[in-house]
Amino acid sequence: PRITPFPPEVKTFDEYCDSIDNFMNLNISRIEELRGPMLLSIHPKFISTITAAYYGGTLNSGGLNRTEFTATEERVIEIVSAGLNEALTNSWRDLMAITLIEQGREVNTQFASVVDGSELVIICSFAIQLPGTDSDTIDIVYPLQTLKPIASQLRSRVQSDSSQDNVSWREQLEHAILSVPLHISALLGEPTMSVGRMIRLKEGDVVSMKIDGGVKIKVEDNPIFRGEIGEVAGKAAISLQKRI
């Protein structure tokens, strides 16, 4: 699948609820260490898509105009929510160790008791696209109140990540460039002969050539060095003598 993250948004919980459909998969968990809830919101169309993919059915845009999930979809929701919670736990590990306790699932935001409607929430959205399907969005919703105990850590992490990301990007780019494989060849010589002699060549014949100025060493067909043929530890080798 192709996964695309979006910048976090801050809204009231009521505003967020107004921006999504009435029928959704809403997974409520509690972050034990922060003593607050969080919400995973998944569109029913995506649930239908991954259910079909998981059980080998036809990928389609199902999940519309419904009010409940099938038993099969409920099972897939359990698997997906458990996997997402595990991924979130691992993602948080760099900042702090957290424990996510699932508290329940709802299909309507009216019954998803996360926070009061006027309270602010932070929405982290990810667009996920499976091959041959349209993209769907998964939202991770954190009440601002839940994150307040670690507000200073989050601010410092954002500032340090900004500089670290630049260094990391440069290091990754340098590593990628320096790891590019190059084809190296050694040109012994370029003798010439007549067509008549060439068609008379047979196994065992010797073709003489002049090696003037040493062997020409090419990198990706570009001459770089001249060198001398030799042997090192029983293997043929070339000693680099002069850069061209």
mmCIF file of N, CA and C in Angstrom, residues 2 21 87 116 191:
data_model
loop_
_atom_site.group_PDB
_atom_site.id
_atom_site.type_symbol
_atom_site.label_atom_id
_atom_site.label_comp_id
_atom_site.label_asym_id
_atom_site.label_seq_id
_atom_site.Cartn_x
_atom_site.Cartn_y
_atom_site.Cartn_z
ATOM 1 N N ARG A 2 0.293 2.334 -0.507
ATOM 2 C CA ARG A 2 0.956 3.639 -0.484
ATOM 3 C C ARG A 2 0.369 4.454 0.668
ATOM 4 N N ASP A 21 -18.156 11.158 8.279
ATOM 5 C CA ASP A 21 -19.481 10.577 8.069
ATOM 6 C C ASP A 21 -20.098 10.130 9.385
ATOM 7 N N ALA A 87 1.741 -0.498 16.243
ATOM 8 C CA ALA A 87 2.595 0.436 15.503
ATOM 9 C C ALA A 87 2.717 1.766 16.238
ATOM 10 N N ASP A 116 -15.364 16.209 25.625
ATOM 11 C CA ASP A 116 -16.506 17.082 25.353
ATOM 12 C C ASP A 116 -16.350 17.721 23.975
ATOM 13 N N PRO A 191 43.835 -3.784 -30.917
ATOM 14 C CA PRO A 191 44.548 -4.161 -32.147
ATOM 15 C C PRO A 191 43.622 -4.101 -33.357
#
